[in-house]
Tab-separated table of C-alpha atoms in Angstrom:
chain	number	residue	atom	x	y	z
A	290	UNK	CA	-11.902	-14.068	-29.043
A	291	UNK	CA	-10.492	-12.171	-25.615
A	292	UNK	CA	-7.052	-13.692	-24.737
A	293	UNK	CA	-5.730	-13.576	-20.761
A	294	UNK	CA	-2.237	-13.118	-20.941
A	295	UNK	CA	0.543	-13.311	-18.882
A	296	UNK	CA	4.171	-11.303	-18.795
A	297	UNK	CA	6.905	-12.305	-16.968
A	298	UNK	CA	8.968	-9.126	-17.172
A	299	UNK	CA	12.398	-8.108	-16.088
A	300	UNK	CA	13.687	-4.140	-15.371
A	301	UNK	CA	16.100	-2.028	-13.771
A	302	UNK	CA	14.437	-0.177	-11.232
A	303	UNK	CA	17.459	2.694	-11.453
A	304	UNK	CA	15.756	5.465	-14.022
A	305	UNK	CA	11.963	4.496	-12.847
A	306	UNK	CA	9.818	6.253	-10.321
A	307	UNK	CA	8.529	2.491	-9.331
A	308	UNK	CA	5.997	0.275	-10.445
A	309	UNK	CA	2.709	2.093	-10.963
A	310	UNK	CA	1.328	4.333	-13.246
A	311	UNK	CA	1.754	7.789	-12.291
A	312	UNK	CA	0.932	10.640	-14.501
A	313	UNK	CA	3.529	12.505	-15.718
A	314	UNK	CA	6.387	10.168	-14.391
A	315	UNK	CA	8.299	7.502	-15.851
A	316	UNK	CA	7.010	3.874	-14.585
A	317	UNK	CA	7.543	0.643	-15.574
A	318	UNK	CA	3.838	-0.431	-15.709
A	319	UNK	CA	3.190	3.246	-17.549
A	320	UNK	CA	6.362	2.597	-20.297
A	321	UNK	CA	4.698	-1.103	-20.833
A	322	UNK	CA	1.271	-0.085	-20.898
A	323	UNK	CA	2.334	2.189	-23.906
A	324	UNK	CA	4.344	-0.240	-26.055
A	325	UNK	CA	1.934	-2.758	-25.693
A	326	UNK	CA	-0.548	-0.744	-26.716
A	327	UNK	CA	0.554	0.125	-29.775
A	328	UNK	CA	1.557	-3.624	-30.890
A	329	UNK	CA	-1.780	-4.727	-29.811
A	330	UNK	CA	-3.730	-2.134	-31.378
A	331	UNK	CA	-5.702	-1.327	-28.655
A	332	UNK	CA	-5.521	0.455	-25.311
A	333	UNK	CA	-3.852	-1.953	-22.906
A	334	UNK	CA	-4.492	-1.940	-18.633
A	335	UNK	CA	-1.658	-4.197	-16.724
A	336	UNK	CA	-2.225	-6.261	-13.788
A	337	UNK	CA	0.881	-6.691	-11.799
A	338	UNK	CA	1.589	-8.517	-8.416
A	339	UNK	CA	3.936	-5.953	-6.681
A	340	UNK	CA	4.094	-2.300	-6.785
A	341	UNK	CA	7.934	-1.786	-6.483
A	342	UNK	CA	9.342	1.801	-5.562
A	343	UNK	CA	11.324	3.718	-7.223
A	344	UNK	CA	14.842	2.127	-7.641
A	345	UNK	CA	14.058	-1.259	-6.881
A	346	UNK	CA	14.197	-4.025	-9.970
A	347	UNK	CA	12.614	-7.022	-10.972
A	348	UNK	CA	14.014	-10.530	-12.183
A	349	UNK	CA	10.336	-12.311	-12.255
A	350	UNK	CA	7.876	-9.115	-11.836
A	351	UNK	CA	4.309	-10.555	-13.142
A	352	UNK	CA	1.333	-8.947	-15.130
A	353	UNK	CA	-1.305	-9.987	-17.018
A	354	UNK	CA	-3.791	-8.326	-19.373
A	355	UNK	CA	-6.662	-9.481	-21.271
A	356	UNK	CA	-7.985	-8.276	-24.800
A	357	UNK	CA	-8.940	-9.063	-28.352
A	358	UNK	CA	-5.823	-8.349	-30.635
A	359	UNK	CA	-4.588	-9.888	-33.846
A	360	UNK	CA	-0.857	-9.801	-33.280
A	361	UNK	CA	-0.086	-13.698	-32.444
A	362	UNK	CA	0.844	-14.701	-28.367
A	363	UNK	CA	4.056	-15.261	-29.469
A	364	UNK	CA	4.895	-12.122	-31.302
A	365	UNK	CA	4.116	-10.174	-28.306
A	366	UNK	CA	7.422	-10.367	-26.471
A	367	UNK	CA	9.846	-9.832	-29.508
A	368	UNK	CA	7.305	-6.901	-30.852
A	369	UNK	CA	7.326	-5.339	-27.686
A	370	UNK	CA	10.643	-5.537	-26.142
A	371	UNK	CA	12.016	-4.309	-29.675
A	372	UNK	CA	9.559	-1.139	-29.227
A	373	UNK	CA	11.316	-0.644	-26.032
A	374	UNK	CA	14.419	-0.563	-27.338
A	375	UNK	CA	14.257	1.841	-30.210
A	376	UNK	CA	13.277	-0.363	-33.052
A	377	UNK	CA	14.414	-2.832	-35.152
A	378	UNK	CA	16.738	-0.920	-36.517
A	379	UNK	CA	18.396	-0.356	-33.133
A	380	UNK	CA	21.481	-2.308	-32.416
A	381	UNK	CA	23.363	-3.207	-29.567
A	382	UNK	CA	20.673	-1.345	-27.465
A	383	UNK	CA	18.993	-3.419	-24.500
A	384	UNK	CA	15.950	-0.788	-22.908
A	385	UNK	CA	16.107	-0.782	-19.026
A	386	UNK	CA	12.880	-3.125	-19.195
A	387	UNK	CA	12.576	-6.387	-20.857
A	388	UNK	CA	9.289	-8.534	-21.200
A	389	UNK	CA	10.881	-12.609	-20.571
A	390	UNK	CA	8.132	-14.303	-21.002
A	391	UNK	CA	4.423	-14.024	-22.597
A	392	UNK	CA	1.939	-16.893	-22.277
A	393	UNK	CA	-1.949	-17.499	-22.480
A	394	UNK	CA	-4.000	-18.411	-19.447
A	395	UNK	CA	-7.098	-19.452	-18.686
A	396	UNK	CA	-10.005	-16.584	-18.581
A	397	UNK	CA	-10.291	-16.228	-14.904
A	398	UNK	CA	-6.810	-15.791	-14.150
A	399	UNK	CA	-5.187	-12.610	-12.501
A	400	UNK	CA	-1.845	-12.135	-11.648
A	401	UNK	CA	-2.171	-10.317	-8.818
A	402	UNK	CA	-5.077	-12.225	-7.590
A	403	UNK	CA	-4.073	-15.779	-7.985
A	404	UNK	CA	-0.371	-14.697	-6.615
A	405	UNK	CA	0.566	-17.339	-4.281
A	406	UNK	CA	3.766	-16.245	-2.488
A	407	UNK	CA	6.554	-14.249	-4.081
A	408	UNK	CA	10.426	-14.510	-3.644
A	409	UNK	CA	13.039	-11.414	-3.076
A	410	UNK	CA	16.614	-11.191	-2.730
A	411	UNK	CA	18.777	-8.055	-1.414
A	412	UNK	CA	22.109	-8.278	-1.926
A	413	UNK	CA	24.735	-6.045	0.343
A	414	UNK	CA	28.108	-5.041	-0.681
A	415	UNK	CA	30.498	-5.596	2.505
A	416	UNK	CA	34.068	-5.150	1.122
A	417	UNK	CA	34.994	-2.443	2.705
A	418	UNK	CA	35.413	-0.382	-0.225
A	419	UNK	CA	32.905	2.383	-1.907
A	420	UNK	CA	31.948	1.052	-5.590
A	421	UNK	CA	31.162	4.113	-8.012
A	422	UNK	CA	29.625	1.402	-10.666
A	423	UNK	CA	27.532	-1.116	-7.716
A	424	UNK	CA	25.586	2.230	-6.290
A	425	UNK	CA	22.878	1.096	-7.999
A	426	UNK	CA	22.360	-2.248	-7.491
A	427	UNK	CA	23.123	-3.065	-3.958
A	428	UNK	CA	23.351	-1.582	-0.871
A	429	UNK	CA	26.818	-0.859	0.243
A	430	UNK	CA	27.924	-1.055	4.115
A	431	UNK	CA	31.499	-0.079	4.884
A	432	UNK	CA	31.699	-1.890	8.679
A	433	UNK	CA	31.821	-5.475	8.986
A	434	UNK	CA	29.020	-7.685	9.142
A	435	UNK	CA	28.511	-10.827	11.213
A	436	UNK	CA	27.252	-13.006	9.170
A	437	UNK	CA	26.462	-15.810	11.276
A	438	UNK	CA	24.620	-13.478	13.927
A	439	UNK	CA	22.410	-12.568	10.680
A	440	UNK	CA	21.363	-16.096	9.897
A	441	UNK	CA	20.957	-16.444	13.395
A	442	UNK	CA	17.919	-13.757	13.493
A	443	UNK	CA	17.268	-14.384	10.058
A	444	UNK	CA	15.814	-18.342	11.842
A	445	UNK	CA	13.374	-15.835	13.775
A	446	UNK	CA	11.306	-14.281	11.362
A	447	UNK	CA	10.700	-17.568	9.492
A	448	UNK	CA	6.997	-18.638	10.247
A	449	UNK	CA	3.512	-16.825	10.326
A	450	UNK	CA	3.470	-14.109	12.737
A	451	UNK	CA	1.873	-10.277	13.319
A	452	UNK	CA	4.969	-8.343	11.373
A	453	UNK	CA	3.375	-5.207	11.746
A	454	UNK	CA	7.015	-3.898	13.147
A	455	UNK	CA	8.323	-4.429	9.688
A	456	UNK	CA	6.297	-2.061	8.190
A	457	UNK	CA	6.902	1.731	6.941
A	458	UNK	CA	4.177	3.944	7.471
A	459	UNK	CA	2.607	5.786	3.799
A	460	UNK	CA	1.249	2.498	2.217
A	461	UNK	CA	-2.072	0.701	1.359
A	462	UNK	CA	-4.105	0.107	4.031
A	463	UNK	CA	-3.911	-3.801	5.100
A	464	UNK	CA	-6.915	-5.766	6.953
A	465	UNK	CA	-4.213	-7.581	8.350
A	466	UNK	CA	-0.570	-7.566	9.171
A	467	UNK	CA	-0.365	-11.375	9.461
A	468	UNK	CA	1.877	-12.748	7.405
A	469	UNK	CA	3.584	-15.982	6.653
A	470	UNK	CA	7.967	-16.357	5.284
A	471	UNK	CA	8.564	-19.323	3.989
A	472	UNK	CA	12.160	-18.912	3.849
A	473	UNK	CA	14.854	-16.511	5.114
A	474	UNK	CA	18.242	-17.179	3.887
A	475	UNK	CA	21.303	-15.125	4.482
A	476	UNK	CA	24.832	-15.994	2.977
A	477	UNK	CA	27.586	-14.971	1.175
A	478	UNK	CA	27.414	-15.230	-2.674
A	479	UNK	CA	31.244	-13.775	-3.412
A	480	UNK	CA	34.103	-12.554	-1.811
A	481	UNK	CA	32.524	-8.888	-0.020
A	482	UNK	CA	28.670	-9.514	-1.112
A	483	UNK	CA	26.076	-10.980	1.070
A	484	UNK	CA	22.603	-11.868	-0.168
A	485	UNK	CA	19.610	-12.301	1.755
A	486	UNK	CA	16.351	-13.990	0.004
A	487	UNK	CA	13.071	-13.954	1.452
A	488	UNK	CA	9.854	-16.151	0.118
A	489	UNK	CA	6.799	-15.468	2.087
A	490	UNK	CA	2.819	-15.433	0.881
A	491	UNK	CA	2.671	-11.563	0.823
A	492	UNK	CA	4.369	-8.987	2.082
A	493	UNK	CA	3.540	-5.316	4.045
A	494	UNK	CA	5.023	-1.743	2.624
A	495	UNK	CA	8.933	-1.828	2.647
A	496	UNK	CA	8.891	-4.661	5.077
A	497	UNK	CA	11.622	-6.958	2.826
A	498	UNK	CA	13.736	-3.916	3.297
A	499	UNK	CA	12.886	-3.112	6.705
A	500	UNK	CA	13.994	-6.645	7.374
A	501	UNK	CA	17.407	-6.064	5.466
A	502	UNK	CA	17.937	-3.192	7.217
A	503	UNK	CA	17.469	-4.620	10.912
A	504	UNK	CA	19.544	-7.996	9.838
A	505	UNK	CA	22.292	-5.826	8.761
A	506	UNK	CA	22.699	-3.910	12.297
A	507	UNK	CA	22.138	-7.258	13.807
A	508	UNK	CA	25.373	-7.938	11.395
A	509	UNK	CA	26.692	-4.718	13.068
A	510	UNK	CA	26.287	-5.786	16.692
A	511	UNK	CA	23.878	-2.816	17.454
A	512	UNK	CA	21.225	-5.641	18.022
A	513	UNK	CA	21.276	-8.995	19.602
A	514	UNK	CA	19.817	-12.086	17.013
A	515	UNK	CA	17.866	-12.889	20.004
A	516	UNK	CA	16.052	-9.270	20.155
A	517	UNK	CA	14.717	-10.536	17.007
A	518	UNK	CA	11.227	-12.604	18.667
A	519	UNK	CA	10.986	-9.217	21.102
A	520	UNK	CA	10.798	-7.361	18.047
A	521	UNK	CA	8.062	-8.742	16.702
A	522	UNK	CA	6.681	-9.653	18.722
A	523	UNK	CA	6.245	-5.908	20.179
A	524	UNK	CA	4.614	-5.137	16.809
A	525	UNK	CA	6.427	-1.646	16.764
A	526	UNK	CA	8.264	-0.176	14.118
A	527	UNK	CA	10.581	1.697	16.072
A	528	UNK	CA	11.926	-1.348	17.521
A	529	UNK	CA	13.223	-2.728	14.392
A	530	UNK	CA	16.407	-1.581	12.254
A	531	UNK	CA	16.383	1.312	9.104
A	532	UNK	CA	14.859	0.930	6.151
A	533	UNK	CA	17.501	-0.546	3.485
A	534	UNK	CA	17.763	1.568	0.396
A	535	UNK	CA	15.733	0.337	-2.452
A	536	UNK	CA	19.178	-0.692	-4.690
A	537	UNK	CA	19.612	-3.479	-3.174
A	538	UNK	CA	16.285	-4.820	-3.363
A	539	UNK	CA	14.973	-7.245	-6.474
A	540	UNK	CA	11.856	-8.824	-6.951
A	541	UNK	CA	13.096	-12.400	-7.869
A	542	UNK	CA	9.688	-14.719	-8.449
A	543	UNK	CA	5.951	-15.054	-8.418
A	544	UNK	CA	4.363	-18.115	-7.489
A	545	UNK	CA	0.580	-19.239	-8.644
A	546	UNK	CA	1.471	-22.629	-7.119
A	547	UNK	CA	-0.149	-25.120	-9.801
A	548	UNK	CA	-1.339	-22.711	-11.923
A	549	UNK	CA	1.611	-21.543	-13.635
A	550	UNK	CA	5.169	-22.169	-12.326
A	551	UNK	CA	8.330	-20.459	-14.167
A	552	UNK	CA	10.644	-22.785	-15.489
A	553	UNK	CA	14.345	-22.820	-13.939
């Protein structure tokens, strides 16, 4: 009987050229695709819900797949993740990707399909001080940042609007640039880091970051908060802040709303 299952994986984006499947390169979905293939006996296609780039990682990243396979639902994750570490034999060793969670759904569920909304969170390192060991993980800005100015514009972009000046050029093709954020929060999680998270129904190529990147000059005081509903509202890129590098940036939650919800 064909199973639908569903992954809730975890990786550091660091040593992977992204998300996708890309011949010759080392992926996340191409590293997965393998292991699981070879626990479930059969050639294995992923469905995820968000083609990170290079660099970026994943807390809640989502795929499903669907097959016939005699290895048990719940053998999946441990048979898998142990794969991707070396083997059972390996110890102390965690691989750089980690499958969290494996569960059955129903047979006409996709996980990029029946995606809901999704969450993000970029963190920025604002202590003034260059860390050797955080390059990875966040992106690090030297001057100081306003932070009250950045929830200030951060109140802006909440709500359904055009956001086609948060978008890079160089991705997929969208019928629309319409989308809606749920939630924009900015604040400061320790002394010298500041987080923003994002949940919104979908978003355009590199806009989360685009977004990080024009919040943090509005931190700066190269833009006003209020330049925020101009912005936008002018639906051109060049009007909006830098790109933020992709360290910074993790993919935090999927929702499917009813469906499936991931417990806290």
């Amino acid at each position: 009987m064909e199973r639908n299952i569903l992954l809730t994986i975890e990786y550091d984006g660091t040593n992977f050229c992204g998300w996708q499947r890309q011949p010759g390169l080392r992926t996340v979905q191409g590293q997965l695709e393998q292991a699981l293939t070879k626990v479930c006996g059969k050639e294995i296609t992923l469905n995820g819900t968000s083609r990170t780039d290079a660099g970026v990682h994943a807390l809640g990243q989502r795929a499903s797949f669907r097959g016939e396979f005699g290895i048990p639902t719940d053998r999946i994750m441990l048979a898998v993740n142990n794969l991707l570490c070396g083997g059972m034999n390996v110890r102390g060793k965690c691989a750089d990707v980690c499958i969290r969670d494996v569960r059955e759904m129903p047979a006409d569920f996709h996980a990029r399909f029946d995606s809901k909304g999704k969450k993000y969170r970029y963190i920025i390192r604002n202590s003034g001080e260059m860390d050797v060991f955080a390059r990875n993980y966040c992106y690090q800005v030297k001057s100081p940042l306003n932070l009250a100015a950045m929830q200030e514009a951060a109140a802006l972009i909440v709500g359904t609007h055009d956001f086609a000046c948060f978008q890079a050029a160089g991705g997929n093709p969208r019928e629309t640039t319409v989308r809606t954020v749920f939630s924009l929060d900015v604040f400061r999680r320790e002394v010298g880091d500041i987080a923003i998270e994002i949940t919104g129904d979908g978003f355009l190529y590199n806009m989360v970051r685009i977004i990080a990147g024009t919040l943090v000059e509005v931190g700066q005081g190269k833009k006003r908060p209020q330049e925020i509903s101009s912005i936008i509202t002018s639906k051109e890129r060049q009007r909006a802040g830098h790109t933020a590098p992709p360290e910074g940036l993790y993919l935090v939650e999927i929702y499917y709303g009813e469906l499936y919800e991931r417990e806290a």
